Structures are given as C-alpha cells and as structure tokens.
Amino acid sequence: MTGVIRFFSRRWRGDVPLSRVFWGDMLGVGTFINLLASVIALILAARGVDLWIAAALHFSPLAYNLFLCMSIWRSPQRRAWMSASAFIWFALMTVV
C-alpha cells in the first residue's frame, strides 16, 4: 500500500488514535490547509484571475474536510463534543 492510501485507510478504519485525528489532522493540519487555500484564492482573485479558478482553489480542501469529519464520526471512541466540534469545524472551513 502506498503512503497516501495507508494514511487515509488507517484513519477511516480507526487505526489512528482519535485524539491525533481530531487535534492534529483536523484542527491543526486541516485548518492550515484551508486557510492557505483561502489566502491564495483571495490573492489570485485580487490579481484578476478568473473567479471560478479562485473559487475552485478555495473549495479544493472540501473533500479532505469531509473525510476528516466522517473519520471522527465513525470512531466508536468519539465523544458528543467531538462530533459537534467536527461538524462546526467543517461548516467554518467551508466558509473560510
């Protein structure tokens, strides 16, 4: 299995500790990726690039965000506050 496939399959199956997926992957790395994509999209839009390109870049992390949320929701160790936080984070990152 390649590294990328293993990364996603381990999180989907719950082989990675939930705290790592929640705090590290979702809130840390996921937030950084979303902010970076949004900033670059805004810069491109300000420089006159077609808005559809900027919008596509802005929404490009959406599949990864959904994957992280679903990985948390599938985990039997999750707490109610984690599920709610993951949903709120997903909604915020879709806008940001």
mmCIF file with all atom_site columns, N, CA, C and O in Angstrom, residues 5-42:
data_model
loop_
_atom_site.group_PDB
_atom_site.id
_atom_site.type_symbol
_atom_site.label_atom_id
_atom_site.label_alt_id
_atom_site.label_comp_id
_atom_site.label_asym_id
_atom_site.label_entity_id
_atom_site.label_seq_id
_atom_site.pdbx_PDB_ins_code
_atom_site.Cartn_x
_atom_site.Cartn_y
_atom_site.Cartn_z
_atom_site.occupancy
_atom_site.B_iso_or_equiv
_atom_site.pdbx_formal_charge
_atom_site.auth_seq_id
_atom_site.auth_comp_id
_atom_site.auth_asym_id
_atom_site.auth_atom_id
_atom_site.pdbx_PDB_model_num
ATOM 1   N N  . ILE A 1 5  ? -2.510  6.123  0.455  1.00 0.00 ? 5  ILE A N  1
ATOM 2   C CA . ILE A 1 5  ? -3.632  5.208  0.668  1.00 0.00 ? 5  ILE A CA 1
ATOM 3   C C  . ILE A 1 5  ? -3.641  4.720  2.117  1.00 0.00 ? 5  ILE A C  1
ATOM 4   O O  . ILE A 1 5  ? -4.700  4.651  2.748  1.00 0.00 ? 5  ILE A O  1
ATOM 5   N N  . ARG A 1 6  ? -2.477  4.419  2.641  1.00 0.00 ? 6  ARG A N  1
ATOM 6   C CA . ARG A 1 6  ? -2.385  3.970  4.032  1.00 0.00 ? 6  ARG A CA 1
ATOM 7   C C  . ARG A 1 6  ? -2.832  5.074  4.988  1.00 0.00 ? 6  ARG A C  1
ATOM 8   O O  . ARG A 1 6  ? -3.536  4.813  5.966  1.00 0.00 ? 6  ARG A O  1
ATOM 9   N N  . PHE A 1 7  ? -2.429  6.321  4.709  1.00 0.00 ? 7  PHE A N  1
ATOM 10  C CA . PHE A 1 7  ? -2.839  7.464  5.538  1.00 0.00 ? 7  PHE A CA 1
ATOM 11  C C  . PHE A 1 7  ? -4.357  7.520  5.657  1.00 0.00 ? 7  PHE A C  1
ATOM 12  O O  . PHE A 1 7  ? -4.904  7.604  6.752  1.00 0.00 ? 7  PHE A O  1
ATOM 13  N N  . PHE A 1 8  ? -5.033  7.469  4.520  1.00 0.00 ? 8  PHE A N  1
ATOM 14  C CA . PHE A 1 8  ? -6.493  7.586  4.528  1.00 0.00 ? 8  PHE A CA 1
ATOM 15  C C  . PHE A 1 8  ? -7.169  6.331  5.078  1.00 0.00 ? 8  PHE A C  1
ATOM 16  O O  . PHE A 1 8  ? -8.115  6.434  5.867  1.00 0.00 ? 8  PHE A O  1
ATOM 17  N N  . SER A 1 9  ? -6.701  5.167  4.710  1.00 0.00 ? 9  SER A N  1
ATOM 18  C CA . SER A 1 9  ? -7.365  3.948  5.170  1.00 0.00 ? 9  SER A CA 1
ATOM 19  C C  . SER A 1 9  ? -7.201  3.749  6.676  1.00 0.00 ? 9  SER A C  1
ATOM 20  O O  . SER A 1 9  ? -8.132  3.274  7.334  1.00 0.00 ? 9  SER A O  1
ATOM 21  N N  . ARG A 1 10 ? -6.064  4.104  7.229  1.00 0.00 ? 10 ARG A N  1
ATOM 22  C CA . ARG A 1 10 ? -5.875  3.953  8.677  1.00 0.00 ? 10 ARG A CA 1
ATOM 23  C C  . ARG A 1 10 ? -6.812  4.870  9.453  1.00 0.00 ? 10 ARG A C  1
ATOM 24  O O  . ARG A 1 10 ? -7.356  4.483  10.480 1.00 0.00 ? 10 ARG A O  1
ATOM 25  N N  . ARG A 1 11 ? -7.023  6.064  8.963  1.00 0.00 ? 11 ARG A N  1
ATOM 26  C CA . ARG A 1 11 ? -7.937  6.988  9.645  1.00 0.00 ? 11 ARG A CA 1
ATOM 27  C C  . ARG A 1 11 ? -9.382  6.544  9.470  1.00 0.00 ? 11 ARG A C  1
ATOM 28  O O  . ARG A 1 11 ? -10.172 6.644  10.393 1.00 0.00 ? 11 ARG A O  1
ATOM 29  N N  . TRP A 1 12 ? -9.722  6.050  8.297  1.00 0.00 ? 12 TRP A N  1
ATOM 30  C CA . TRP A 1 12 ? -11.091 5.607  8.032  1.00 0.00 ? 12 TRP A CA 1
ATOM 31  C C  . TRP A 1 12 ? -11.460 4.394  8.889  1.00 0.00 ? 12 TRP A C  1
ATOM 32  O O  . TRP A 1 12 ? -12.567 4.283  9.379  1.00 0.00 ? 12 TRP A O  1
ATOM 33  N N  . ARG A 1 13 ? -10.498 3.481  9.068  1.00 0.00 ? 13 ARG A N  1
ATOM 34  C CA . ARG A 1 13 ? -10.748 2.278  9.871  1.00 0.00 ? 13 ARG A CA 1
ATOM 35  C C  . ARG A 1 13 ? -10.641 2.537  11.371 1.00 0.00 ? 13 ARG A C  1
ATOM 36  O O  . ARG A 1 13 ? -10.993 1.674  12.165 1.00 0.00 ? 13 ARG A O  1
ATOM 37  N N  . GLY A 1 14 ? -10.129 3.686  11.769 1.00 0.00 ? 14 GLY A N  1
ATOM 38  C CA . GLY A 1 14 ? -9.985  3.992  13.188 1.00 0.00 ? 14 GLY A CA 1
ATOM 39  C C  . GLY A 1 14 ? -8.701  3.450  13.790 1.00 0.00 ? 14 GLY A C  1
ATOM 40  O O  . GLY A 1 14 ? -8.611  3.300  15.004 1.00 0.00 ? 14 GLY A O  1
ATOM 41  N N  . ASP A 1 15 ? -7.695  3.166  12.959 1.00 0.00 ? 15 ASP A N  1
ATOM 42  C CA . ASP A 1 15 ? -6.423  2.643  13.446 1.00 0.00 ? 15 ASP A CA 1
ATOM 43  C C  . ASP A 1 15 ? -5.533  3.735  14.050 1.00 0.00 ? 15 ASP A C  1
ATOM 44  O O  . ASP A 1 15 ? -4.565  3.424  14.729 1.00 0.00 ? 15 ASP A O  1
ATOM 45  N N  . VAL A 1 16 ? -5.852  4.986  13.791 1.00 0.00 ? 16 VAL A N  1
ATOM 46  C CA . VAL A 1 16 ? -5.091  6.113  14.335 1.00 0.00 ? 16 VAL A CA 1
ATOM 47  C C  . VAL A 1 16 ? -5.846  6.611  15.559 1.00 0.00 ? 16 VAL A C  1
ATOM 48  O O  . VAL A 1 16 ? -7.077  6.702  15.542 1.00 0.00 ? 16 VAL A O  1
ATOM 49  N N  . PRO A 1 17 ? -5.144  6.941  16.640 1.00 0.00 ? 17 PRO A N  1
ATOM 50  C CA . PRO A 1 17 ? -5.834  7.445  17.829 1.00 0.00 ? 17 PRO A CA 1
ATOM 51  C C  . PRO A 1 17 ? -6.728  8.643  17.496 1.00 0.00 ? 17 PRO A C  1
ATOM 52  O O  . PRO A 1 17 ? -6.326  9.538  16.741 1.00 0.00 ? 17 PRO A O  1
ATOM 53  N N  . LEU A 1 18 ? -7.905  8.641  18.056 1.00 0.00 ? 18 LEU A N  1
ATOM 54  C CA . LEU A 1 18 ? -8.883  9.681  17.773 1.00 0.00 ? 18 LEU A CA 1
ATOM 55  C C  . LEU A 1 18 ? -8.353  11.070 18.119 1.00 0.00 ? 18 LEU A C  1
ATOM 56  O O  . LEU A 1 18 ? -8.614  12.038 17.400 1.00 0.00 ? 18 LEU A O  1
ATOM 57  N N  . SER A 1 19 ? -7.597  11.169 19.198 1.00 0.00 ? 19 SER A N  1
ATOM 58  C CA . SER A 1 19 ? -7.057  12.479 19.577 1.00 0.00 ? 19 SER A CA 1
ATOM 59  C C  . SER A 1 19 ? -6.128  13.029 18.497 1.00 0.00 ? 19 SER A C  1
ATOM 60  O O  . SER A 1 19 ? -6.108  14.232 18.229 1.00 0.00 ? 19 SER A O  1
ATOM 61  N N  . ARG A 1 20 ? -5.378  12.152 17.842 1.00 0.00 ? 20 ARG A N  1
ATOM 62  C CA . ARG A 1 20 ? -4.482  12.591 16.768 1.00 0.00 ? 20 ARG A CA 1
ATOM 63  C C  . ARG A 1 20 ? -5.275  13.062 15.556 1.00 0.00 ? 20 ARG A C  1
ATOM 64  O O  . ARG A 1 20 ? -4.936  14.071 14.927 1.00 0.00 ? 20 ARG A O  1
ATOM 65  N N  . VAL A 1 21 ? -6.333  12.332 15.213 1.00 0.00 ? 21 VAL A N  1
ATOM 66  C CA . VAL A 1 21 ? -7.162  12.726 14.072 1.00 0.00 ? 21 VAL A CA 1
ATOM 67  C C  . VAL A 1 21 ? -7.861  14.045 14.366 1.00 0.00 ? 21 VAL A C  1
ATOM 68  O O  . VAL A 1 21 ? -7.890  14.947 13.516 1.00 0.00 ? 21 VAL A O  1
ATOM 69  N N  . PHE A 1 22 ? -8.394  14.183 15.575 1.00 0.00 ? 22 PHE A N  1
ATOM 70  C CA . PHE A 1 22 ? -9.149  15.388 15.927 1.00 0.00 ? 22 PHE A CA 1
ATOM 71  C C  . PHE A 1 22 ? -8.232  16.598 16.070 1.00 0.00 ? 22 PHE A C  1
ATOM 72  O O  . PHE A 1 22 ? -8.409  17.608 15.390 1.00 0.00 ? 22 PHE A O  1
ATOM 73  N N  . TRP A 1 23 ? -7.262  16.514 16.969 1.00 0.00 ? 23 TRP A N  1
ATOM 74  C CA . TRP A 1 23 ? -6.416  17.671 17.272 1.00 0.00 ? 23 TRP A CA 1
ATOM 75  C C  . TRP A 1 23 ? -5.355  17.920 16.203 1.00 0.00 ? 23 TRP A C  1
ATOM 76  O O  . TRP A 1 23 ? -5.141  19.070 15.791 1.00 0.00 ? 23 TRP A O  1
ATOM 77  N N  . GLY A 1 24 ? -4.711  16.875 15.757 1.00 0.00 ? 24 GLY A N  1
ATOM 78  C CA . GLY A 1 24 ? -3.614  17.055 14.809 1.00 0.00 ? 24 GLY A CA 1
ATOM 79  C C  . GLY A 1 24 ? -4.069  17.191 13.369 1.00 0.00 ? 24 GLY A C  1
ATOM 80  O O  . GLY A 1 24 ? -3.777  18.189 12.705 1.00 0.00 ? 24 GLY A O  1
ATOM 81  N N  . ASP A 1 25 ? -4.802  16.185 12.893 1.00 0.00 ? 25 ASP A N  1
ATOM 82  C CA . ASP A 1 25 ? -5.180  16.162 11.484 1.00 0.00 ? 25 ASP A CA 1
ATOM 83  C C  . ASP A 1 25 ? -6.264  17.190 11.155 1.00 0.00 ? 25 ASP A C  1
ATOM 84  O O  . ASP A 1 25 ? -6.145  17.916 10.170 1.00 0.00 ? 25 ASP A O  1
ATOM 85  N N  . MET A 1 26 ? -7.306  17.231 11.966 1.00 0.00 ? 26 MET A N  1
ATOM 86  C CA . MET A 1 26 ? -8.411  18.122 11.647 1.00 0.00 ? 26 MET A CA 1
ATOM 87  C C  . MET A 1 26 ? -8.116  19.563 12.056 1.00 0.00 ? 26 MET A C  1
ATOM 88  O O  . MET A 1 26 ? -8.050  20.451 11.205 1.00 0.00 ? 26 MET A O  1
ATOM 89  N N  . LEU A 1 27 ? -7.945  19.796 13.357 1.00 0.00 ? 27 LEU A N  1
ATOM 90  C CA . LEU A 1 27 ? -7.782  21.176 13.816 1.00 0.00 ? 27 LEU A CA 1
ATOM 91  C C  . LEU A 1 27 ? -6.433  21.777 13.418 1.00 0.00 ? 27 LEU A C  1
ATOM 92  O O  . LEU A 1 27 ? -6.368  22.968 13.100 1.00 0.00 ? 27 LEU A O  1
ATOM 93  N N  . GLY A 1 28 ? -5.389  21.002 13.418 1.00 0.00 ? 28 GLY A N  1
ATOM 94  C CA . GLY A 1 28 ? -4.070  21.531 13.071 1.00 0.00 ? 28 GLY A CA 1
ATOM 95  C C  . GLY A 1 28 ? -3.839  21.608 11.576 1.00 0.00 ? 28 GLY A C  1
ATOM 96  O O  . GLY A 1 28 ? -3.870  22.687 10.976 1.00 0.00 ? 28 GLY A O  1
ATOM 97  N N  . VAL A 1 29 ? -3.629  20.459 10.969 1.00 0.00 ? 29 VAL A N  1
ATOM 98  C CA . VAL A 1 29 ? -3.279  20.402 9.545  1.00 0.00 ? 29 VAL A CA 1
ATOM 99  C C  . VAL A 1 29 ? -4.453  20.846 8.665  1.00 0.00 ? 29 VAL A C  1
ATOM 100 O O  . VAL A 1 29 ? -4.275  21.638 7.732  1.00 0.00 ? 29 VAL A O  1
ATOM 101 N N  . GLY A 1 30 ? -5.645  20.374 8.975  1.00 0.00 ? 30 GLY A N  1
ATOM 102 C CA . GLY A 1 30 ? -6.809  20.728 8.165  1.00 0.00 ? 30 GLY A CA 1
ATOM 103 C C  . GLY A 1 30 ? -7.086  22.216 8.158  1.00 0.00 ? 30 GLY A C  1
ATOM 104 O O  . GLY A 1 30 ? -7.361  22.808 7.102  1.00 0.00 ? 30 GLY A O  1
ATOM 105 N N  . THR A 1 31 ? -7.011  22.848 9.324  1.00 0.00 ? 31 THR A N  1
ATOM 106 C CA . THR A 1 31 ? -7.227  24.293 9.394  1.00 0.00 ? 31 THR A CA 1
ATOM 107 C C  . THR A 1 31 ? -6.150  25.028 8.607  1.00 0.00 ? 31 THR A C  1
ATOM 108 O O  . THR A 1 31 ? -6.448  25.977 7.867  1.00 0.00 ? 31 THR A O  1
ATOM 109 N N  . PHE A 1 32 ? -4.901  24.596 8.733  1.00 0.00 ? 32 PHE A N  1
ATOM 110 C CA . PHE A 1 32 ? -3.813  25.237 7.994  1.00 0.00 ? 32 PHE A CA 1
ATOM 111 C C  . PHE A 1 32 ? -4.040  25.129 6.484  1.00 0.00 ? 32 PHE A C  1
ATOM 112 O O  . PHE A 1 32 ? -3.893  26.116 5.762  1.00 0.00 ? 32 PHE A O  1
ATOM 113 N N  . ILE A 1 33 ? -4.407  23.951 6.012  1.00 0.00 ? 33 ILE A N  1
ATOM 114 C CA . ILE A 1 33 ? -4.645  23.759 4.574  1.00 0.00 ? 33 ILE A CA 1
ATOM 115 C C  . ILE A 1 33 ? -5.779  24.660 4.094  1.00 0.00 ? 33 ILE A C  1
ATOM 116 O O  . ILE A 1 33 ? -5.681  25.293 3.036  1.00 0.00 ? 33 ILE A O  1
ATOM 117 N N  . ASN A 1 34 ? -6.848  24.744 4.869  1.00 0.00 ? 34 ASN A N  1
ATOM 118 C CA . ASN A 1 34 ? -7.989  25.581 4.480  1.00 0.00 ? 34 ASN A CA 1
ATOM 119 C C  . ASN A 1 34 ? -7.623  27.054 4.451  1.00 0.00 ? 34 ASN A C  1
ATOM 120 O O  . ASN A 1 34 ? -7.991  27.774 3.517  1.00 0.00 ? 34 ASN A O  1
ATOM 121 N N  . LEU A 1 35 ? -6.906  27.511 5.457  1.00 0.00 ? 35 LEU A N  1
ATOM 122 C CA . LEU A 1 35 ? -6.509  28.920 5.484  1.00 0.00 ? 35 LEU A CA 1
ATOM 123 C C  . LEU A 1 35 ? -5.559  29.241 4.336  1.00 0.00 ? 35 LEU A C  1
ATOM 124 O O  . LEU A 1 35 ? -5.683  30.287 3.691  1.00 0.00 ? 35 LEU A O  1
ATOM 125 N N  . LEU A 1 36 ? -4.624  28.356 4.072  1.00 0.00 ? 36 LEU A N  1
ATOM 126 C CA . LEU A 1 36 ? -3.686  28.559 2.972  1.00 0.00 ? 36 LEU A CA 1
ATOM 127 C C  . LEU A 1 36 ? -4.415  28.624 1.630  1.00 0.00 ? 36 LEU A C  1
ATOM 128 O O  . LEU A 1 36 ? -4.157  29.517 0.811  1.00 0.00 ? 36 LEU A O  1
ATOM 129 N N  . ALA A 1 37 ? -5.330  27.702 1.396  1.00 0.00 ? 37 ALA A N  1
ATOM 130 C CA . ALA A 1 37 ? -6.091  27.701 0.145  1.00 0.00 ? 37 ALA A CA 1
ATOM 131 C C  . ALA A 1 37 ? -6.919  28.979 0.011  1.00 0.00 ? 37 ALA A C  1
ATOM 132 O O  . ALA A 1 37 ? -6.991  29.570 -1.076 1.00 0.00 ? 37 ALA A O  1
ATOM 133 N N  . SER A 1 38 ? -7.517  29.432 1.105  1.00 0.00 ? 38 SER A N  1
ATOM 134 C CA . SER A 1 38 ? -8.332  30.651 1.068  1.00 0.00 ? 38 SER A CA 1
ATOM 135 C C  . SER A 1 38 ? -7.485  31.884 0.794  1.00 0.00 ? 38 SER A C  1
ATOM 136 O O  . SER A 1 38 ? -7.874  32.755 0.004  1.00 0.00 ? 38 SER A O  1
ATOM 137 N N  . VAL A 1 39 ? -6.343  31.987 1.442  1.00 0.00 ? 39 VAL A N  1
ATOM 138 C CA . VAL A 1 39 ? -5.473  33.151 1.236  1.00 0.00 ? 39 VAL A CA 1
ATOM 139 C C  . VAL A 1 39 ? -4.972  33.193 -0.207 1.00 0.00 ? 39 VAL A C  1
ATOM 140 O O  . VAL A 1 39 ? -4.995  34.245 -0.855 1.00 0.00 ? 39 VAL A O  1
ATOM 141 N N  . ILE A 1 40 ? -4.536  32.056 -0.714 1.00 0.00 ? 40 ILE A N  1
ATOM 142 C CA . ILE A 1 40 ? -4.062  32.016 -2.106 1.00 0.00 ? 40 ILE A CA 1
ATOM 143 C C  . ILE A 1 40 ? -5.199  32.345 -3.071 1.00 0.00 ? 40 ILE A C  1
ATOM 144 O O  . ILE A 1 40 ? -5.005  33.080 -4.046 1.00 0.00 ? 40 ILE A O  1
ATOM 145 N N  . ALA A 1 41 ? -6.401  31.839 -2.793 1.00 0.00 ? 41 ALA A N  1
ATOM 146 C CA . ALA A 1 41 ? -7.552  32.142 -3.644 1.00 0.00 ? 41 ALA A CA 1
ATOM 147 C C  . ALA A 1 41 ? -7.861  33.635 -3.622 1.00 0.00 ? 41 ALA A C  1
ATOM 148 O O  . ALA A 1 41 ? -8.156  34.226 -4.672 1.00 0.00 ? 41 ALA A O  1
ATOM 149 N N  . LEU A 1 42 ? -7.779  34.263 -2.460 1.00 0.00 ? 42 LEU A N  1
ATOM 150 C CA . LEU A 1 42 ? -8.023  35.713 -2.372 1.00 0.00 ? 42 LEU A CA 1
ATOM 151 C C  . LEU A 1 42 ? -6.951  36.500 -3.123 1.00 0.00 ? 42 LEU A C  1
ATOM 152 O O  . LEU A 1 42 ? -7.256  37.487 -3.797 1.00 0.00 ? 42 LEU A O  1
#
